[in-house]
Structure formats: C-alpha cells, structure tokens
Short mmCIF file of C-alpha atoms in Angstrom, two decimals:
data_model
loop_
_atom_site.label_atom_id
_atom_site.label_comp_id
_atom_site.label_asym_id
_atom_site.label_seq_id
_atom_site.Cartn_x
_atom_site.Cartn_y
_atom_site.Cartn_z
CA MET A 60 -33.66 -35.64 -31.51
CA ALA A 61 -31.62 -35.88 -28.29
CA ILE A 62 -33.58 -36.09 -25.06
CA SER A 63 -32.03 -34.56 -21.96
CA THR A 64 -31.73 -36.36 -18.64
CA VAL A 65 -34.15 -33.94 -17.04
CA ASP A 66 -36.84 -34.79 -19.64
CA LEU A 67 -36.35 -38.52 -19.08
CA GLN A 68 -36.67 -38.10 -15.32
CA ALA A 69 -39.80 -36.00 -15.75
CA ALA A 70 -41.35 -38.62 -18.04
CA ALA A 71 -40.58 -41.36 -15.50
CA GLY A 72 -42.21 -39.35 -12.74
CA ALA A 73 -38.96 -38.66 -10.91
CA PRO A 74 -38.46 -35.16 -9.55
CA ALA A 75 -36.04 -33.02 -11.49
CA PRO A 76 -32.83 -32.19 -9.61
CA THR A 77 -32.80 -28.70 -8.24
CA PRO A 78 -29.67 -26.73 -9.03
CA LYS A 79 -27.52 -25.92 -6.03
CA ALA A 80 -27.12 -22.29 -5.27
CA ALA A 81 -23.58 -21.12 -5.66
CA LYS A 82 -22.05 -20.22 -2.36
CA ARG A 83 -20.62 -16.77 -2.27
CA GLN A 84 -17.14 -16.74 -0.83
CA LYS A 85 -17.11 -14.58 2.25
CA PHE A 86 -14.13 -12.71 3.60
CA ARG A 87 -12.29 -13.12 0.29
CA PHE A 88 -9.98 -10.26 1.21
CA ILE A 89 -8.82 -11.95 4.41
CA SER A 90 -8.79 -15.48 2.97
CA ASN A 91 -6.17 -14.46 0.42
CA GLY A 92 -2.78 -15.67 1.70
CA LYS A 93 -0.79 -12.73 0.35
CA THR A 94 -3.18 -10.19 1.78
CA MET A 95 -3.30 -11.87 5.19
CA THR A 96 0.49 -12.08 5.39
CA GLY A 97 0.84 -8.44 4.43
CA LEU A 98 -1.76 -7.37 7.00
CA ILE A 99 -0.03 -9.29 9.79
CA ILE A 100 3.38 -7.81 9.03
CA LEU A 101 1.93 -4.33 8.57
CA GLY A 102 0.06 -4.63 11.88
CA PHE A 103 3.34 -5.55 13.58
CA TYR A 104 4.98 -2.42 12.16
CA VAL A 105 2.09 -0.26 13.34
CA LEU A 106 2.47 -1.66 16.85
CA LEU A 107 6.21 -1.07 16.58
CA ALA A 108 5.58 2.54 15.59
CA ILE A 109 3.29 3.04 18.60
CA PHE A 110 5.27 1.23 21.28
CA GLY A 111 8.77 1.20 19.76
CA PRO A 112 10.15 4.26 21.58
CA ILE A 113 8.73 2.88 24.84
CA LEU A 114 10.27 -0.57 24.34
CA ALA A 115 13.68 0.81 23.34
CA PRO A 116 16.21 -0.29 26.00
CA TYR A 117 18.33 2.87 25.60
CA ASP A 118 17.87 6.46 24.58
CA PRO A 119 18.66 6.56 20.82
CA ASP A 120 20.73 9.72 21.36
CA ALA A 121 22.57 8.50 24.47
CA ARG A 122 26.30 7.99 23.98
CA GLY A 123 28.27 5.15 25.51
CA SER A 124 31.79 3.86 25.91
CA ASP A 125 31.37 0.91 23.50
CA LEU A 126 32.29 2.41 20.14
CA ILE A 127 31.36 0.50 16.99
CA ALA A 128 30.78 -2.63 19.04
CA ALA A 129 29.44 -5.76 17.38
CA PRO A 130 26.05 -7.18 18.40
CA SER A 131 26.04 -8.56 21.93
CA ALA A 132 23.70 -9.30 24.82
CA ALA A 133 23.96 -5.66 25.95
CA HIS A 134 23.47 -4.21 22.45
CA TRP A 135 21.50 -6.57 20.20
CA PHE A 136 22.24 -4.62 17.00
CA GLY A 137 25.62 -3.24 18.05
CA THR A 138 26.59 0.39 18.54
CA THR A 139 27.61 3.39 16.44
CA HIS A 140 30.83 5.42 16.44
CA LEU A 141 29.42 7.37 19.40
CA GLY A 142 28.39 4.30 21.35
CA GLN A 143 24.69 4.75 20.56
CA ASP A 144 22.51 1.64 20.64
CA ILE A 145 21.39 0.78 17.08
CA PHE A 146 18.55 -1.46 18.27
CA SER A 147 16.99 1.49 20.10
CA GLN A 148 17.42 3.66 17.01
CA VAL A 149 15.64 1.08 14.83
CA LEU A 150 12.74 0.86 17.28
CA ALA A 151 12.44 4.64 17.60
CA GLY A 152 12.79 5.17 13.85
CA ALA A 153 9.78 3.03 12.98
CA ARG A 154 7.36 5.71 14.17
CA GLY A 155 8.48 8.37 11.71
CA VAL A 156 8.49 6.04 8.71
CA VAL A 157 5.04 4.56 9.40
CA TYR A 158 3.58 7.98 10.28
CA VAL A 159 4.79 9.64 7.08
CA GLY A 160 3.65 6.70 4.96
CA LEU A 161 0.13 6.56 6.40
CA LEU A 162 -0.32 10.35 6.41
CA ALA A 163 0.79 10.71 2.79
CA GLY A 164 -1.34 7.72 1.79
CA LEU A 165 -4.48 9.15 3.40
CA VAL A 166 -4.00 12.63 1.92
CA ALA A 167 -3.17 11.36 -1.58
CA THR A 168 -6.00 8.81 -1.59
CA ALA A 169 -8.57 11.36 -0.42
CA LEU A 170 -7.54 13.80 -3.15
CA ALA A 171 -7.46 11.03 -5.77
CA VAL A 172 -10.98 9.91 -4.89
CA ILE A 173 -12.44 13.41 -4.82
CA ILE A 174 -10.81 14.65 -8.03
CA GLY A 175 -10.69 11.36 -9.98
CA VAL A 176 -14.28 10.23 -9.40
CA SER A 177 -15.70 13.72 -9.80
CA SER A 178 -13.86 14.35 -13.07
CA GLY A 179 -14.96 10.96 -14.41
CA TYR A 180 -18.64 11.34 -13.53
CA LEU A 181 -19.22 15.02 -14.25
CA ALA A 182 -19.41 15.37 -18.03
CA ASN A 183 -19.10 19.14 -18.07
CA THR A 184 -16.53 21.91 -17.85
CA GLY A 185 -15.87 21.15 -14.19
CA GLY A 186 -14.96 17.56 -14.97
CA GLU A 187 -12.58 18.62 -17.73
CA ALA A 188 -10.97 21.18 -15.43
CA LEU A 189 -10.35 18.53 -12.75
CA SER A 190 -8.90 16.23 -15.40
CA ALA A 191 -6.55 19.01 -16.55
CA LEU A 192 -5.53 19.59 -12.93
CA SER A 193 -4.58 15.91 -12.65
CA ASN A 194 -2.45 16.19 -15.78
CA VAL A 195 -0.60 19.16 -14.31
CA PHE A 196 0.20 17.36 -11.06
CA LEU A 197 1.38 14.31 -12.98
CA VAL A 198 4.49 16.19 -14.10
CA ILE A 199 5.33 17.74 -10.72
CA PRO A 200 8.27 15.82 -9.18
CA ALA A 201 7.65 15.21 -5.49
CA LEU A 202 11.23 14.68 -4.34
CA PRO A 203 12.72 17.93 -5.73
CA LEU A 204 9.71 19.84 -4.42
CA ILE A 205 10.26 18.48 -0.91
CA ILE A 206 13.92 19.46 -1.11
CA ILE A 207 12.93 23.01 -2.11
CA VAL A 208 10.38 23.21 0.72
CA ALA A 209 12.98 21.92 3.18
CA SER A 210 15.44 24.61 2.10
CA ILE A 211 12.84 27.35 2.66
CA LEU A 212 11.41 26.24 6.01
CA PRO A 213 13.53 26.61 9.17
CA SER A 214 12.72 23.04 10.23
CA VAL A 215 11.12 20.12 8.42
CA SER A 216 8.93 17.79 10.47
CA ASN A 217 7.49 14.42 9.53
CA THR A 218 4.08 16.05 9.17
CA THR A 219 5.42 18.53 6.62
CA ILE A 220 7.10 15.78 4.62
CA GLY A 221 3.98 13.59 4.71
CA LEU A 222 1.72 16.43 3.57
CA VAL A 223 4.03 17.45 0.73
CA ILE A 224 4.29 13.85 -0.48
CA GLY A 225 0.52 13.42 -0.21
CA PHE A 226 -0.28 16.66 -2.09
CA THR A 227 2.10 15.76 -4.92
CA SER A 228 1.40 12.03 -5.39
CA TRP A 229 -2.38 11.81 -5.88
CA ALA A 230 -2.51 12.37 -9.64
CA TRP A 231 -1.79 8.79 -10.75
CA GLY A 232 -4.53 7.40 -8.54
CA ALA A 233 -6.92 10.08 -9.77
CA ARG A 234 -6.29 9.11 -13.40
CA VAL A 235 -7.01 5.43 -12.69
CA LEU A 236 -10.18 6.27 -10.78
CA ARG A 237 -11.32 8.63 -13.53
CA ALA A 238 -10.92 5.93 -16.17
CA GLN A 239 -12.83 3.39 -14.10
CA THR A 240 -15.56 5.93 -13.31
CA LEU A 241 -15.99 6.67 -17.02
CA SER A 242 -16.58 2.95 -17.52
CA LEU A 243 -19.09 2.68 -14.67
CA ARG A 244 -20.95 5.86 -15.59
CA GLY A 245 -22.77 4.14 -18.47
CA ARG A 246 -23.86 1.03 -16.55
CA ASP A 247 -27.55 0.15 -16.22
CA TYR A 248 -27.74 0.62 -12.46
CA VAL A 249 -26.37 4.14 -12.77
CA ASP A 250 -28.95 4.96 -15.45
CA ALA A 251 -31.67 3.51 -13.20
CA ALA A 252 -30.51 5.70 -10.31
CA LYS A 253 -30.63 8.76 -12.57
CA ALA A 254 -34.14 7.80 -13.76
CA THR A 255 -35.39 7.68 -10.16
CA GLY A 256 -34.18 11.23 -9.58
CA GLU A 257 -31.10 10.50 -7.47
CA SER A 258 -28.68 13.39 -7.12
CA SER A 259 -25.22 13.20 -8.63
CA TRP A 260 -23.44 13.10 -5.27
CA ARG A 261 -25.71 10.34 -3.99
CA ILE A 262 -24.98 8.27 -7.10
CA ILE A 263 -21.24 8.83 -6.60
CA PHE A 264 -21.28 7.82 -2.92
CA PHE A 265 -23.76 4.93 -3.04
CA GLU A 266 -23.45 3.57 -6.58
CA LEU A 267 -19.91 4.25 -7.81
CA LEU A 268 -17.66 4.27 -4.74
CA PRO A 269 -18.64 0.77 -3.53
CA ASN A 270 -17.51 -0.59 -6.91
CA LEU A 271 -14.23 1.34 -6.67
CA THR A 272 -13.25 0.17 -3.18
CA ALA A 273 -10.60 -2.32 -4.31
CA ILE A 274 -8.97 0.20 -6.67
CA ILE A 275 -8.96 2.85 -3.94
CA ALA A 276 -7.34 0.41 -1.52
CA SER A 277 -4.69 -0.51 -4.07
CA SER A 278 -3.99 3.17 -4.74
CA PHE A 279 -3.61 3.80 -1.00
CA VAL A 280 -1.11 0.96 -0.59
CA GLY A 281 0.90 2.12 -3.60
CA THR A 282 1.07 5.66 -2.23
CA VAL A 283 2.22 4.41 1.17
CA ILE A 284 5.06 2.48 -0.49
CA PHE A 285 6.12 5.57 -2.41
CA ALA A 286 5.90 7.78 0.69
CA VAL A 287 7.96 5.39 2.82
CA LEU A 288 10.71 5.20 0.21
CA SER A 289 10.65 8.98 -0.26
CA GLU A 290 10.93 9.61 3.49
CA ILE A 291 13.86 7.23 3.81
CA THR A 292 15.54 8.74 0.74
CA LEU A 293 15.18 12.28 2.12
CA ALA A 294 16.67 11.24 5.45
CA PHE A 295 19.50 9.37 3.73
CA ILE A 296 20.55 12.39 1.68
CA GLY A 297 20.33 14.61 4.77
CA VAL A 298 17.29 16.72 3.89
CA SER A 299 15.31 15.95 7.04
CA ASP A 300 16.49 16.66 10.57
CA PRO A 301 19.31 14.19 11.44
CA SER A 302 18.25 14.24 15.12
CA ASP A 303 14.76 12.95 14.20
CA TRP A 304 15.35 9.22 14.06
CA ASN A 305 14.08 7.03 11.26
CA TRP A 306 15.65 4.23 9.28
CA GLY A 307 16.93 6.62 6.65
CA THR A 308 18.73 8.61 9.36
CA ILE A 309 20.47 5.45 10.54
CA LEU A 310 21.66 4.76 7.00
CA PHE A 311 22.74 8.41 6.67
CA TRP A 312 25.04 8.20 9.69
CA ALA A 313 26.31 4.77 8.64
CA GLN A 314 27.23 6.07 5.20
CA SER A 315 28.80 9.29 6.49
CA GLN A 316 30.99 7.37 8.96
CA GLN A 317 32.09 4.75 6.42
CA ALA A 318 30.47 1.84 8.24
CA LEU A 319 30.99 -0.52 5.31
CA ALA A 320 34.70 0.29 5.09
CA GLN A 321 35.07 -0.34 8.83
CA GLY A 322 33.29 -3.68 8.58
CA ALA A 323 30.43 -2.49 10.81
CA TRP A 324 27.73 -4.38 8.93
CA TRP A 325 25.42 -4.23 11.96
CA TRP A 326 25.12 -0.48 11.50
CA PHE A 327 23.16 -0.63 8.23
CA VAL A 328 21.88 -4.21 7.83
CA PRO A 329 19.09 -4.05 10.51
CA ALA A 330 17.66 -0.80 9.12
CA GLY A 331 17.90 -2.16 5.57
CA LEU A 332 16.10 -5.36 6.56
CA ALA A 333 13.37 -3.35 8.31
CA ILE A 334 12.81 -1.34 5.13
CA ALA A 335 12.80 -4.47 2.97
CA VAL A 336 10.31 -6.33 5.17
CA LEU A 337 7.96 -3.33 5.32
CA GLY A 338 8.12 -2.96 1.54
CA THR A 339 7.44 -6.67 1.14
CA ALA A 340 4.39 -6.46 3.40
CA LEU A 341 2.94 -3.54 1.46
CA SER A 342 3.68 -5.27 -1.85
CA LEU A 343 1.97 -8.48 -0.71
CA LEU A 344 -1.03 -6.43 0.35
CA ASN A 345 -1.10 -4.74 -3.04
CA PHE A 346 -0.76 -8.07 -4.89
CA GLY A 347 -3.62 -9.53 -2.85
CA ILE A 348 -5.87 -6.62 -3.73
CA ASP A 349 -4.96 -7.01 -7.42
CA GLU A 350 -5.92 -10.69 -7.30
CA ILE A 351 -9.30 -9.81 -5.83
CA VAL A 352 -9.96 -7.13 -8.45
CA ASN A 353 -8.66 -9.13 -11.43
CA PRO A 354 -9.81 -12.79 -11.54
CA ARG A 355 -7.02 -13.65 -13.99
CA LEU A 356 -4.45 -12.97 -11.26
CA ARG A 357 -5.98 -15.31 -8.69
CA SER A 358 -3.54 -18.05 -7.86
CA SER A 359 -6.06 -20.88 -7.67
CA GLY A 360 -9.72 -21.72 -7.86
CA ARG A 361 -12.14 -24.58 -8.33
CA ILE A 362 -14.29 -25.60 -11.29
CA LYS A 363 -16.86 -28.33 -10.69
CA GLY A 364 -15.06 -29.42 -7.56
CA LYS A 365 -11.65 -29.71 -9.27
CA SER A 366 -8.73 -27.40 -8.66
CA VAL A 367 -7.60 -25.17 -11.49
CA ARG A 368 -4.64 -22.83 -11.80
CA MET A 369 -5.08 -19.43 -13.43
CA ARG A 370 -2.54 -18.19 -15.93
CA ILE A 371 -2.26 -14.61 -17.05
CA GLY A 372 -3.38 -14.15 -20.63
CA PHE A 373 -4.84 -17.64 -21.07
CA THR A 374 -8.22 -19.21 -20.42
CA PRO A 375 -7.96 -21.48 -17.35
CA VAL A 376 -8.31 -25.17 -18.15
CA LEU A 377 -8.24 -28.32 -16.05
CA GLY A 378 -4.98 -30.18 -15.89
CA LYS A 379 -4.59 -33.69 -17.28
CA ASP A 380 -4.54 -35.17 -13.79
CA ASN A 381 -7.89 -33.54 -12.95
CA ARG A 382 -9.85 -34.56 -16.06
#
C-alpha cells in the first residue's frame, strides 16, 4: 500500500504542510490588456465628444478661400470644396456619433435586461408573452424603420435616431439574457432564496443580475457598435440632416463632390480612420469581456507557477519547455 508524504511527515512528528489559499485575482476586468486598451481609447473619444466643438480651430460651417487644399499648418486635415476646415468637422462630428451610440446602447440594454431576464425567470403566461415579443422585434429591420421615420418627421435629430435604434435593437440581447436566466433559474442558490421566502423581483435583482453583469456589458458594447455604424450609414446616405456634423456627414459630402476622383484623400481618410479606431476600441472592449466570461478565451494563465496558453476547443496543457 502506498503511503503519502503527509502520512510519513505525521508519523515522524513533523507538522503537515498547510495548503496555501488561492489568491483571487482582483480587478480582472481592468488587468485585461484588450479591455484596458479599449477603455483608454473609448475614454479619449468621450472627451473628444465633450470638448471637440470647443477645441475646433474653425467653425465647421465657415467657408474659406482655400478650396480643396491639402493638409497644412493652417488646416491640419485640409479643406473641402467650400474651403471648410475638415479637422474642425471631425472634432465637431465626434459628439453626434458618440451620443447616438451611447443613447441607443443604454436604451437597448435596459429593454434587453427587463424583458430578457423577466421572460427567463417568470415561468408563466407573462414570461411566454415577453418571449414572443422578443421574437417579433427580432425580425424588425432597424435601418429601414429609421428611414421611414425620417421621411415622416419634419426634422430628424440625433436623439430621435438614437431612440429608434435603441427601441429596435434590444431583441438579440434579450434572447441571450433569457437563455442564461433559464440556466440560472434552477441553481441551488436560487432555490435557497425561494425557500427563505424571497420575492421574485428581489431574487432577480440580487441573485440573478450580479451573475449576468458580464453578459449585459457585452450586450451594451455590441449595441453601441451597431448604433455607431447605423448613425454613420444614415448620414452617409443622406437621411439625417446634412448640416448636423458627424463623420458620416463628412463622408457624404466627400462622396457627393467626387473627392476620390479629385485626389482629395484628406477629405475622407481622417473620418474613416476615426470610425475605424472607435470600432476597434469597442471591439477590444467586447473581446476583453468575452475572455472574462469564457475561460477558454483567456489568452494566458498560470498552472502551478508555470505559464500556459489557452486554445479554443482544447484542454490547456503545459508546453514542452515548461514541463
């Protein structure tokens, strides 16, 4: 019969080694490199949306004598066919894009949480009705609906666009939250809360929602990405007010005036880069949240003091150099 090391030490009178308590990693959300990079870039865009119009060196609508001028010390991003400063337009246009994205994200996330969690937890007619409502909104196209609303209203503001996008883009998040809530509804701690007489709404707020935080955050980021792209698309096709500056409006005027054919690359490249960097920041933030939720997606970790790399679909093992 094999005798363990602990038994030998106990027989010799030596104290048995006490197991070390595993240290819980704090601030995992911030310590993730992708998440931190996305937060920094997103914070810069929020500051740009707040102070951009103030920092703009020129009035975005002011016309000048330098027509389609290349970037220079006077005009960092060049000018348009009317002599308007493109750098000022990019700074002023950040506010509308960020505002519409955050407004639509907040509205859609709030509706997704209310309808998705409620339909997943309430096993009655009300829950089935909320689930059916989610299925109906899944097939409603947001972009054509915004175009129809824009054709009816005398003027379309950023608030109107953000609300329409938010009210039509919550269904996917609600379906994901409903599925996760159905899984959590049968857990032991939920049954214990029911046995102690806790009300349904208290169980939802204090037992279920804390375990759905990462999914809610990921749903919010995904909705913001969709709202930003939708706002820029609407401005590019001329649905929104052309005098209300955002990056899509800049691309609209560049396309209508044949900027590419005239070789005026400075007219559309800065706005395109601003859109790409913002989308990258939101995507990095979303990837970081996914890595926190799903351990298989974490880029690295440690097992018994040795580094290990996680691979999707495979059990992580130590490399040959670490054995």
